[in-house]
Short mmCIF file of C-alpha atoms in Angstrom, two decimals:
data_model
loop_
_atom_site.label_atom_id
_atom_site.label_comp_id
_atom_site.label_asym_id
_atom_site.label_seq_id
_atom_site.Cartn_x
_atom_site.Cartn_y
_atom_site.Cartn_z
CA UNK E 1345 -38.17 173.28 2.66
CA UNK E 1346 -41.08 170.89 2.36
CA UNK E 1347 -40.63 167.70 4.36
CA UNK E 1348 -39.77 164.58 2.39
CA UNK E 1349 -42.60 162.08 2.53
CA UNK E 1350 -42.33 158.33 2.30
CA UNK E 1351 -44.98 155.66 1.89
CA UNK E 1352 -45.39 152.55 3.93
CA UNK E 1353 -48.17 149.96 4.19
CA UNK E 1354 -50.35 150.27 7.24
CA UNK E 1355 -53.06 147.97 8.53
CA UNK E 1356 -56.47 149.64 8.72
CA UNK E 1357 -59.38 147.55 9.94
CA UNK E 1358 -57.78 144.31 8.72
CA UNK E 1359 -56.91 145.82 5.33
CA UNK E 1360 -53.63 147.10 3.91
CA UNK E 1361 -53.67 150.71 2.78
CA UNK E 1362 -51.02 153.14 1.57
CA UNK E 1363 -50.22 155.75 4.16
CA UNK E 1364 -48.08 158.88 4.13
CA UNK E 1365 -45.67 159.64 6.96
CA UNK E 1366 -43.32 162.55 7.35
CA UNK E 1367 -39.69 161.82 8.15
CA UNK E 1368 -40.12 163.75 11.41
CA UNK E 1369 -42.54 161.10 12.67
CA UNK E 1370 -45.92 162.84 12.28
CA UNK E 1371 -48.94 160.51 12.68
CA UNK E 1372 -49.72 158.45 9.62
CA UNK E 1373 -52.83 159.37 7.64
CA UNK E 1374 -54.58 157.42 4.87
CA UNK E 1375 -53.75 158.33 1.32
CA UNK E 1376 -56.67 159.26 -0.92
CA UNK E 1377 -55.58 156.55 -3.32
CA UNK E 1378 -56.57 153.92 -0.76
CA UNK E 1379 -60.21 154.88 -1.26
CA UNK E 1380 -61.21 154.23 -4.82
CA UNK E 1381 -64.49 155.37 -6.31
CA UNK E 1382 -65.69 151.78 -5.97
CA UNK E 1383 -64.94 151.66 -2.23
CA UNK E 1384 -68.06 150.97 -0.12
CA UNK E 1385 -67.02 153.83 2.19
CA UNK E 1386 -66.94 156.30 -0.71
CA UNK E 1387 -70.20 154.96 -2.19
CA UNK E 1388 -71.91 155.64 1.15
CA UNK E 1389 -70.60 159.22 1.37
CA UNK E 1390 -73.07 160.82 -1.05
CA UNK E 1391 -76.16 159.08 0.42
CA UNK E 1392 -74.91 160.10 3.88
CA UNK E 1393 -74.54 163.73 2.74
CA UNK E 1394 -78.05 163.82 1.26
CA UNK E 1395 -79.51 162.11 4.35
CA UNK E 1396 -77.73 164.72 6.45
CA UNK E 1397 -79.33 167.47 4.35
CA UNK E 1398 -82.73 165.94 5.10
CA UNK E 1399 -81.87 165.82 8.81
CA UNK E 1400 -80.93 169.50 9.00
CA UNK E 1401 -84.02 170.37 6.90
CA UNK E 1402 -86.08 169.52 9.99
CA UNK E 1403 -84.25 172.26 11.95
CA UNK E 1404 -86.37 175.26 10.82
CA UNK E 1405 -89.52 173.23 11.51
CA UNK E 1406 -88.41 172.51 15.08
CA UNK E 1407 -87.28 176.13 15.52
CA UNK E 1408 -90.72 177.32 14.41
CA UNK E 1409 -92.38 174.95 16.90
CA UNK E 1410 -90.00 175.79 19.76
CA UNK E 1411 -91.38 177.68 22.76
CA UNK E 1412 -88.06 179.28 23.75
CA UNK E 1413 -86.17 182.04 21.94
CA UNK E 1414 -84.32 181.35 18.68
CA UNK E 1415 -80.78 181.55 20.10
CA UNK E 1416 -81.81 179.60 23.21
CA UNK E 1417 -83.26 176.98 20.87
CA UNK E 1418 -79.88 176.74 19.10
CA UNK E 1419 -78.16 176.40 22.50
CA UNK E 1420 -80.43 173.53 23.57
CA UNK E 1421 -79.97 171.93 20.15
CA UNK E 1422 -76.29 171.47 20.93
CA UNK E 1423 -76.64 170.87 24.69
CA UNK E 1424 -79.10 167.97 24.30
CA UNK E 1425 -77.02 166.47 21.49
CA UNK E 1426 -73.92 166.22 23.70
CA UNK E 1427 -74.97 163.11 25.71
CA UNK E 1428 -75.65 161.26 22.44
CA UNK E 1429 -72.35 162.41 20.95
CA UNK E 1430 -70.28 161.51 24.03
CA UNK E 1431 -71.93 158.07 24.16
CA UNK E 1432 -71.13 157.52 20.47
CA UNK E 1433 -67.52 158.66 20.92
CA UNK E 1434 -67.10 156.37 23.93
CA UNK E 1435 -68.46 153.34 22.09
CA UNK E 1436 -66.31 154.05 19.05
CA UNK E 1437 -63.23 154.52 21.24
CA UNK E 1438 -63.72 151.18 23.00
CA UNK E 1439 -64.27 149.42 19.69
CA UNK E 1440 -61.18 150.82 18.00
CA UNK E 1441 -58.97 150.68 21.12
CA UNK E 1442 -56.31 153.22 21.94
CA UNK E 1443 -54.03 152.71 18.98
CA UNK E 1444 -51.61 155.65 18.86
CA UNK E 1445 -50.76 154.83 15.22
CA UNK E 1446 -54.39 154.81 14.05
CA UNK E 1447 -55.07 156.80 10.84
CA UNK E 1448 -57.39 159.15 12.77
CA UNK E 1449 -57.33 160.15 16.43
CA UNK E 1450 -59.92 158.72 18.81
CA UNK E 1451 -59.63 161.75 21.12
CA UNK E 1452 -57.96 165.18 21.24
CA UNK E 1453 -54.47 164.69 22.68
CA UNK E 1454 -53.11 168.22 23.03
CA UNK E 1455 -54.04 171.86 23.40
CA UNK E 1456 -53.45 172.25 19.67
CA UNK E 1457 -56.03 169.53 18.99
CA UNK E 1458 -58.58 171.39 21.10
CA UNK E 1459 -57.79 174.65 19.29
CA UNK E 1460 -58.34 172.92 15.96
CA UNK E 1461 -61.65 171.43 17.13
CA UNK E 1462 -62.77 174.86 18.32
CA UNK E 1463 -62.60 176.20 14.75
CA UNK E 1464 -65.64 174.29 13.37
CA UNK E 1465 -67.36 174.64 16.75
CA UNK E 1466 -67.15 178.43 16.86
CA UNK E 1467 -67.84 178.67 13.12
CA UNK E 1468 -71.08 176.74 13.60
CA UNK E 1469 -71.90 178.94 16.59
CA UNK E 1470 -71.54 182.01 14.35
CA UNK E 1471 -73.68 180.37 11.68
CA UNK E 1472 -76.57 179.66 14.07
CA UNK E 1473 -76.35 182.92 16.02
CA UNK E 1474 -76.14 185.27 13.02
CA UNK E 1475 -78.84 183.37 11.13
CA UNK E 1476 -81.24 183.62 14.05
CA UNK E 1477 -80.46 187.33 14.46
CA UNK E 1478 -80.91 187.98 10.73
CA UNK E 1479 -84.36 186.38 10.85
CA UNK E 1480 -85.44 189.10 13.29
CA UNK E 1481 -84.15 191.88 11.00
CA UNK E 1482 -85.28 190.65 7.58
CA UNK E 1483 -87.71 188.11 6.15
CA UNK E 1484 -87.23 184.39 6.78
CA UNK E 1485 -86.96 183.82 3.01
CA UNK E 1486 -84.21 186.44 2.61
CA UNK E 1487 -82.25 185.16 5.62
CA UNK E 1488 -82.49 181.54 4.46
CA UNK E 1489 -81.56 182.26 0.84
CA UNK E 1490 -78.55 184.43 1.73
CA UNK E 1491 -77.37 181.86 4.27
CA UNK E 1492 -77.38 179.29 1.47
CA UNK E 1493 -74.80 181.28 -0.47
CA UNK E 1494 -72.21 179.26 1.49
CA UNK E 1495 -71.06 177.29 -1.64
CA UNK E 1496 -69.65 180.51 -3.10
CA UNK E 1497 -67.53 181.14 -0.01
CA UNK E 1498 -66.52 177.46 0.29
CA UNK E 1499 -65.26 177.48 -3.30
CA UNK E 1500 -63.56 180.85 -2.83
CA UNK E 1501 -62.00 179.76 0.48
CA UNK E 1502 -60.72 176.51 -1.02
CA UNK E 1503 -59.03 178.44 -3.81
CA UNK E 1504 -57.56 181.16 -1.58
CA UNK E 1505 -56.28 178.85 1.16
CA UNK E 1506 -55.23 175.73 -0.75
CA UNK E 1507 -55.40 176.71 -4.43
CA UNK E 1508 -58.15 174.17 -5.14
CA UNK E 1509 -59.32 175.22 -8.61
CA UNK E 1510 -62.91 174.14 -9.41
CA UNK E 1511 -63.74 172.76 -12.84
CA UNK E 1512 -66.08 174.59 -15.21
CA UNK E 1513 -68.61 171.80 -14.88
CA UNK E 1514 -68.65 172.21 -11.11
CA UNK E 1515 -69.05 176.00 -11.36
CA UNK E 1516 -71.94 175.54 -13.78
CA UNK E 1517 -73.58 173.04 -11.43
CA UNK E 1518 -73.13 175.39 -8.45
CA UNK E 1519 -74.64 178.31 -10.38
CA UNK E 1520 -77.62 176.19 -11.46
CA UNK E 1521 -78.22 174.87 -7.94
CA UNK E 1522 -78.12 178.39 -6.48
CA UNK E 1523 -80.47 179.59 -9.21
CA UNK E 1524 -82.81 176.80 -8.14
CA UNK E 1525 -82.63 178.07 -4.54
CA UNK E 1526 -83.60 181.55 -5.75
CA UNK E 1527 -86.55 180.14 -7.71
CA UNK E 1528 -87.54 178.03 -4.69
CA UNK E 1529 -87.80 181.07 -2.40
CA UNK E 1530 -88.40 183.74 -5.04
CA UNK E 1531 -92.08 184.27 -4.23
CA UNK E 1532 -91.24 185.16 -0.62
CA UNK E 1533 -88.22 187.40 -1.28
CA UNK E 1534 -88.47 191.12 -0.58
CA UNK E 1535 -86.09 194.01 -1.24
CA UNK E 1536 -86.15 196.90 1.21
CA UNK E 1537 -83.66 199.46 2.51
CA UNK E 1538 -85.01 198.81 6.01
CA UNK E 1539 -83.88 195.17 5.80
CA UNK E 1540 -80.36 195.78 4.51
CA UNK E 1541 -78.68 195.03 7.86
CA UNK E 1542 -80.62 191.78 8.23
CA UNK E 1543 -79.70 190.80 4.67
CA UNK E 1544 -76.03 191.58 5.40
CA UNK E 1545 -76.15 189.31 8.46
CA UNK E 1546 -77.57 186.58 6.19
CA UNK E 1547 -74.41 186.84 4.10
CA UNK E 1548 -72.29 186.74 7.29
CA UNK E 1549 -74.14 183.53 8.17
CA UNK E 1550 -73.05 182.03 4.85
CA UNK E 1551 -69.41 182.94 5.57
CA UNK E 1552 -69.52 181.23 8.97
CA UNK E 1553 -71.16 178.10 7.51
CA UNK E 1554 -68.54 178.01 4.76
CA UNK E 1555 -65.82 178.12 7.43
CA UNK E 1556 -67.58 175.26 9.22
CA UNK E 1557 -67.74 173.10 6.09
CA UNK E 1558 -64.11 173.77 5.14
CA UNK E 1559 -62.81 173.05 8.65
CA UNK E 1560 -64.92 169.91 9.04
CA UNK E 1561 -63.73 168.62 5.67
CA UNK E 1562 -60.06 169.07 6.59
CA UNK E 1563 -60.20 167.90 10.20
CA UNK E 1564 -61.96 164.65 9.25
CA UNK E 1565 -58.56 163.49 8.00
CA UNK E 1566 -57.22 163.95 11.55
CA UNK E 1567 -60.14 162.97 13.83
CA UNK E 1568 -62.90 160.40 13.68
CA UNK E 1569 -66.42 161.68 12.98
CA UNK E 1570 -67.52 161.09 16.58
CA UNK E 1571 -64.55 162.98 18.06
CA UNK E 1572 -64.94 165.85 15.61
CA UNK E 1573 -68.69 166.19 16.18
CA UNK E 1574 -68.50 165.81 19.97
CA UNK E 1575 -65.75 168.29 20.72
CA UNK E 1576 -66.76 170.86 18.10
CA UNK E 1577 -70.28 170.75 19.58
CA UNK E 1578 -68.83 171.42 23.04
CA UNK E 1579 -67.39 174.69 21.75
CA UNK E 1580 -70.55 175.53 19.80
CA UNK E 1581 -72.64 174.97 22.93
CA UNK E 1582 -70.38 177.13 25.10
CA UNK E 1583 -70.44 179.96 22.58
CA UNK E 1584 -74.23 179.81 22.19
CA UNK E 1585 -74.68 179.93 25.97
CA UNK E 1586 -72.86 183.27 25.98
CA UNK E 1587 -74.90 184.50 22.98
CA UNK E 1588 -78.18 183.48 24.65
CA UNK E 1589 -77.35 185.34 27.85
CA UNK E 1590 -76.15 188.39 25.88
CA UNK E 1591 -79.42 188.44 23.91
CA UNK E 1592 -81.42 188.32 27.13
CA UNK E 1593 -83.45 185.29 26.09
CA UNK E 1594 -85.06 183.11 28.73
CA UNK E 1595 -83.57 179.63 29.04
CA UNK E 1596 -86.51 178.22 31.01
CA UNK E 1597 -88.26 175.22 29.41
CA UNK E 1598 -91.84 175.50 30.62
CA UNK E 1599 -93.49 172.32 29.30
CA UNK E 1600 -92.84 168.73 28.29
CA UNK E 1601 -93.90 169.68 24.76
CA UNK E 1602 -91.19 172.35 24.59
CA UNK E 1603 -88.65 169.86 25.95
CA UNK E 1604 -89.69 167.26 23.37
CA UNK E 1605 -89.24 169.72 20.50
CA UNK E 1606 -85.74 170.63 21.67
CA UNK E 1607 -84.72 167.00 22.17
CA UNK E 1608 -86.02 166.14 18.69
CA UNK E 1609 -84.07 169.05 17.21
CA UNK E 1610 -80.91 167.82 18.92
CA UNK E 1611 -81.36 164.18 17.93
CA UNK E 1612 -82.59 164.59 14.34
CA UNK E 1613 -80.88 167.73 13.07
CA UNK E 1614 -77.65 167.87 15.07
CA UNK E 1615 -76.73 164.36 16.16
CA UNK E 1616 -78.20 162.81 13.01
CA UNK E 1617 -77.97 165.42 10.25
CA UNK E 1618 -74.71 167.19 11.13
CA UNK E 1619 -72.92 163.92 11.97
CA UNK E 1620 -73.83 162.42 8.59
CA UNK E 1621 -72.54 165.57 6.88
CA UNK E 1622 -69.27 165.40 8.84
CA UNK E 1623 -68.84 161.74 7.85
CA UNK E 1624 -69.50 162.49 4.18
CA UNK E 1625 -67.06 165.41 4.03
CA UNK E 1626 -64.19 163.03 4.78
CA UNK E 1627 -64.75 161.42 1.38
CA UNK E 1628 -66.26 164.20 -0.77
CA UNK E 1629 -64.86 167.59 -1.81
CA UNK E 1630 -66.02 170.35 0.52
CA UNK E 1631 -67.22 172.56 -2.32
CA UNK E 1632 -69.42 169.77 -3.71
CA UNK E 1633 -70.71 169.07 -0.20
CA UNK E 1634 -71.78 172.69 0.22
CA UNK E 1635 -73.64 172.63 -3.11
CA UNK E 1636 -75.42 169.39 -2.19
CA UNK E 1637 -76.64 170.98 1.02
CA UNK E 1638 -78.73 173.36 -1.13
CA UNK E 1639 -81.13 170.43 -1.12
CA UNK E 1640 -81.97 171.40 2.47
CA UNK E 1641 -84.29 174.38 1.72
CA UNK E 1642 -86.19 172.28 -0.83
CA UNK E 1643 -86.75 169.51 1.71
CA UNK E 1644 -87.64 172.10 4.36
CA UNK E 1645 -90.33 173.54 2.07
CA UNK E 1646 -91.88 170.07 1.66
CA UNK E 1647 -91.72 169.42 5.41
CA UNK E 1648 -93.33 172.79 6.13
CA UNK E 1649 -96.15 171.83 3.76
CA UNK E 1650 -96.62 168.43 5.42
CA UNK E 1651 -96.19 169.46 9.07
CA UNK E 1652 -97.08 173.16 9.26
CA UNK E 1653 -99.61 173.24 6.40
CA UNK E 1654 -97.65 176.00 4.66
CA UNK E 1655 -98.53 176.37 0.95
CA UNK E 1656 -96.25 174.66 -1.59
CA UNK E 1657 -96.36 176.26 -5.03
CA UNK E 1658 -95.47 174.88 -8.44
CA UNK E 1659 -92.55 177.32 -8.61
CA UNK E 1660 -91.10 175.79 -5.47
CA UNK E 1661 -91.28 172.40 -7.14
CA UNK E 1662 -89.50 173.79 -10.19
CA UNK E 1663 -86.82 175.27 -7.93
CA UNK E 1664 -86.31 171.91 -6.24
CA UNK E 1665 -85.82 170.18 -9.60
CA UNK E 1666 -83.31 172.84 -10.70
CA UNK E 1667 -81.36 172.30 -7.47
CA UNK E 1668 -81.17 168.56 -8.16
CA UNK E 1669 -79.88 169.21 -11.70
CA UNK E 1670 -77.24 171.55 -10.31
CA UNK E 1671 -76.13 168.98 -7.71
CA UNK E 1672 -75.84 166.33 -10.44
CA UNK E 1673 -73.61 168.60 -12.57
CA UNK E 1674 -71.53 169.67 -9.57
CA UNK E 1675 -70.94 166.01 -8.72
CA UNK E 1676 -69.75 165.25 -12.26
CA UNK E 1677 -67.39 168.22 -12.12
CA UNK E 1678 -65.95 167.55 -8.65
CA UNK E 1679 -62.40 166.37 -8.10
CA UNK E 1680 -61.79 163.77 -5.39
CA UNK E 1681 -60.51 165.12 -2.05
CA UNK E 1682 -56.96 164.39 -0.91
CA UNK E 1683 -57.23 164.05 2.86
CA UNK E 1684 -53.62 163.12 3.53
CA UNK E 1685 -52.20 166.17 1.83
CA UNK E 1686 -54.83 168.41 3.37
CA UNK E 1687 -54.26 167.09 6.89
CA UNK E 1688 -50.52 167.67 6.52
CA UNK E 1689 -51.22 171.31 5.63
CA UNK E 1690 -49.99 171.06 2.05
CA UNK E 1691 -51.71 173.02 -0.73
CA UNK E 1692 -53.95 170.72 -2.69
CA UNK E 1693 -52.51 171.25 -6.15
CA UNK E 1694 -51.98 167.66 -7.23
CA UNK E 1695 -54.88 167.73 -9.65
CA UNK E 1696 -53.65 170.92 -11.29
CA UNK E 1697 -50.05 169.65 -11.46
CA UNK E 1698 -51.25 166.49 -13.15
CA UNK E 1699 -53.05 168.53 -15.79
CA UNK E 1700 -49.94 170.62 -16.50
CA UNK E 1701 -47.55 167.64 -16.75
#
């Protein structure tokens, strides 16, 4: 039998907010109704998501410039981000204090918490490792495009796990945005039987990134952004260390230039970009977040033109515009997330129930 839930007012940062609490004394979590569309926190979520997409768009540029192997580069991306993340988590913890009744936890407090934090960490490890492997077995364009099919798996996963039914407007926006991604990279795509395994690994990459987005979106109702990013990165880093050694890549950094590239990758793409995305997914639906991240290949194409002098065609510009149109439609068709229900493990069916009543 589902636990009876009762509401009580809880102070949050000097404000009063509705909060749900189970009768068995589970930690109180903020209700989605306490964050209206006009809330400054919610208004910042979309800009944060788009800024995060720009941050991770620098990643392929840094990977191209890196002097170590692709998986070793991913390992150092997470390793060099950890000091920044631990410093951020420490500062945030001292500022908020050690309030056991806080809406989100300022640290993992049990083995179960660590197991939960390992889910996005190992999912992101799979995303990076399989993407880098697929690049060696197919073209960069094919690997990147197939990896960006994550919105399909995010939407499918949300429906299968929690019965979150997307609106028709959202599905249309997702389809348009993905069509824009195909147009963006269409000139570089190739179809070959010799590349089928690499293309398949590109799809596997999308599945892992979808798992990362879904888990980040749900766990943000339980942990602060700094805790979630820091501890998930610990598990990502550990997993990538094993992958790097298994691949036989050298982990020696031979120059200050190589070190600078890796530090920049860690600071800009991981600490900056991924942290902004994790923050935004606390206040935006995960499926919309995954569609918005299709902006990343468009920004990456512009950065490659500016930094690496790679050609930028008119078709790529058209693809970028189509992606923006798709994101706009997906946003209009997105339902607001319900973090309290999600964190408690309840199927998110409130929106559907409201429509049927």
